[in-house]
Short mmCIF file of C-alpha atoms in Angstrom, two decimals:
data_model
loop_
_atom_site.label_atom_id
_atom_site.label_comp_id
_atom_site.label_asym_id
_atom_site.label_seq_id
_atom_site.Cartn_x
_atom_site.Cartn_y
_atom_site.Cartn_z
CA UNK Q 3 0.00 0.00 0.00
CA UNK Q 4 0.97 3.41 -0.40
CA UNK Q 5 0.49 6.72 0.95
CA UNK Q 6 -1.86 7.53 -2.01
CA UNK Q 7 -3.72 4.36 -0.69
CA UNK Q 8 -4.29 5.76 2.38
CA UNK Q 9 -5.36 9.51 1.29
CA UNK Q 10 -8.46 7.27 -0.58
CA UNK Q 11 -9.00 5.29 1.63
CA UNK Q 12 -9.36 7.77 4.39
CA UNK Q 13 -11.12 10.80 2.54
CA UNK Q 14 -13.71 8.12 1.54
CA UNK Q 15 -14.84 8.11 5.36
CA UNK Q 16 -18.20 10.31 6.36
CA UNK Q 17 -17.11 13.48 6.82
CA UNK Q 18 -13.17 12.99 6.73
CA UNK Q 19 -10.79 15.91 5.44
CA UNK Q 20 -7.43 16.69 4.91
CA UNK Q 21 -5.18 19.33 6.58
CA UNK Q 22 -1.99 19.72 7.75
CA UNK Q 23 -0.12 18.60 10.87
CA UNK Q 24 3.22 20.05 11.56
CA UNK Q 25 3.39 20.06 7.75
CA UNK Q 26 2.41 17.02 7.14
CA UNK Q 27 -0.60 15.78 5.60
CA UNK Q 28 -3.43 14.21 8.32
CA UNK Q 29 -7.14 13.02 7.82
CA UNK Q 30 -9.81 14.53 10.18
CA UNK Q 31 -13.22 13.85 10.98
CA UNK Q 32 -14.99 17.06 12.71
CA UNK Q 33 -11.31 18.73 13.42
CA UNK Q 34 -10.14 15.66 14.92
CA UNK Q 35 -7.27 14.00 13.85
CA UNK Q 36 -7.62 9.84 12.86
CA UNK Q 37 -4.69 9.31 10.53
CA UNK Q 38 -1.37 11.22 9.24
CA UNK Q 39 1.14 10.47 6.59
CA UNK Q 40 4.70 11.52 8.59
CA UNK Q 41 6.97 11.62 5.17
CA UNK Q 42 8.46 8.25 5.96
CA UNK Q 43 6.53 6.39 3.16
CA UNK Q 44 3.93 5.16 6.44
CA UNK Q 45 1.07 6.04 8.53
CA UNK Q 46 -0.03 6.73 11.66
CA UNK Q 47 -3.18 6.40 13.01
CA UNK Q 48 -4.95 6.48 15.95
CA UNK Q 49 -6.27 3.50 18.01
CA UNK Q 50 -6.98 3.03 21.69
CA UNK Q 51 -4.46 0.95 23.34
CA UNK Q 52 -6.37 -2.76 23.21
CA UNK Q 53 -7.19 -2.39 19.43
CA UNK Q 54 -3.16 -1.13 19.14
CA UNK Q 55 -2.37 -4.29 21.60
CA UNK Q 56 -4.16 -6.57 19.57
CA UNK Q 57 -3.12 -4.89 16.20
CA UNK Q 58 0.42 -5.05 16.79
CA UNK Q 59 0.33 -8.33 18.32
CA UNK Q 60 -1.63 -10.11 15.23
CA UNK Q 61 0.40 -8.33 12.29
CA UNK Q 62 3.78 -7.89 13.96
CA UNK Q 63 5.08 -6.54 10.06
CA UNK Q 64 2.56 -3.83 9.67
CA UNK Q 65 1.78 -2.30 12.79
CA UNK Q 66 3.83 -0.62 15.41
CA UNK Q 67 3.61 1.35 18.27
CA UNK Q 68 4.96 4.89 17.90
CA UNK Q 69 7.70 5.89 19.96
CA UNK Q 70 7.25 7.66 23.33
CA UNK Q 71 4.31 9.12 24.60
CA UNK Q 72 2.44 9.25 21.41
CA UNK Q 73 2.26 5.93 21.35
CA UNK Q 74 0.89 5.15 24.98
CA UNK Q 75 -1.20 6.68 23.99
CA UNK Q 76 -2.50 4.42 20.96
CA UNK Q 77 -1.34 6.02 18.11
CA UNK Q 78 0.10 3.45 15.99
CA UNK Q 79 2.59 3.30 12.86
CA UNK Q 80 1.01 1.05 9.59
CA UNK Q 81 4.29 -0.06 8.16
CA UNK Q 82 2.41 0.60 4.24
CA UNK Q 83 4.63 -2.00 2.25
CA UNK Q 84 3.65 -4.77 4.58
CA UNK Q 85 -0.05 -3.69 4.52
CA UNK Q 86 -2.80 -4.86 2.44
CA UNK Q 87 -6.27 -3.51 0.75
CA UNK Q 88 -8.10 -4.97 3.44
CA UNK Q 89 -5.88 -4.52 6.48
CA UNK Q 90 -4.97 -0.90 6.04
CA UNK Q 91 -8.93 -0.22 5.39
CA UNK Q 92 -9.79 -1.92 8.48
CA UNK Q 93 -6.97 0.37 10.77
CA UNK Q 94 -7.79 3.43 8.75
CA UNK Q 95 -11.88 2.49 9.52
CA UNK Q 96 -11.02 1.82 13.41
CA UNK Q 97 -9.12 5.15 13.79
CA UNK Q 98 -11.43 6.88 12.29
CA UNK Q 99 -14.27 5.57 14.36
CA UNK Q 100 -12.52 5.82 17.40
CA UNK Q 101 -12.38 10.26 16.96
CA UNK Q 102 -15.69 10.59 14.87
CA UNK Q 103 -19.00 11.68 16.53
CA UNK Q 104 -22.01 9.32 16.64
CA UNK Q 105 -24.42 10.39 14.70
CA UNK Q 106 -21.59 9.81 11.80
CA UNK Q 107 -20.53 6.46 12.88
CA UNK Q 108 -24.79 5.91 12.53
CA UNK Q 109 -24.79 6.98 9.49
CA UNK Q 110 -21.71 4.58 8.39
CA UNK Q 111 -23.35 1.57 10.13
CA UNK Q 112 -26.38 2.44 8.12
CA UNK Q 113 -25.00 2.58 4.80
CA UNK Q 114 -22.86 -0.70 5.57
CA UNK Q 115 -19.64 0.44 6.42
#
């Protein structure tokens, strides 16, 4: 997968944009950051710290922890060669759930996401 990959993936979300982050390009949901694309040829995205547990414990080659307190936090790095379709649409879906309101994960559920 590729950075591209994950700019589609993630702007096809309800309500998801793109912005800036320290110069870098992130994916938002209601001014929220989900995802960003640190210039490493990666992503980072933002789970809470079972679904990062279990991530990085079932696909040791795609997903790691980020360094320090970020990733205590749950904010993960998805290792993009290593990903595929399905897997990086799944992390990119979970991060993006875990910052967006209700009544637009509703309206996600609803149309079958």
């Amino acid at each position: 997968m590729t950075p591209e990959d994950v700019r589609r993936i993630a702007l096809e979300l309800p309500g998801a944009t793109e912005k800036s982050h320290f110069g870098k390009p992130d994916f938002r949901v209601r001014d929220r950051v989900f995802a960003t694309l640190p210039g490493d040829g990666n992503a980072v995205i933002k789970l809470t710290r079972d679904q990062q547990e279990v991530m990085c414990g079932a696909e040791t080659t795609v997903f790691r922890p980020v360094e320090g307190g970020w990733g205590k936090q749950g904010w993960t790095r998805v290792m993009l060669q290593a990903a595929d379709e399905p897997t990086l649409r799944s992390a990119l879906v979970a991060a993006w759930r875990n910052t967006a309101p209700v009544t637009l994960r509703k309206v996600f559920d609803l149309a079958g996401g």
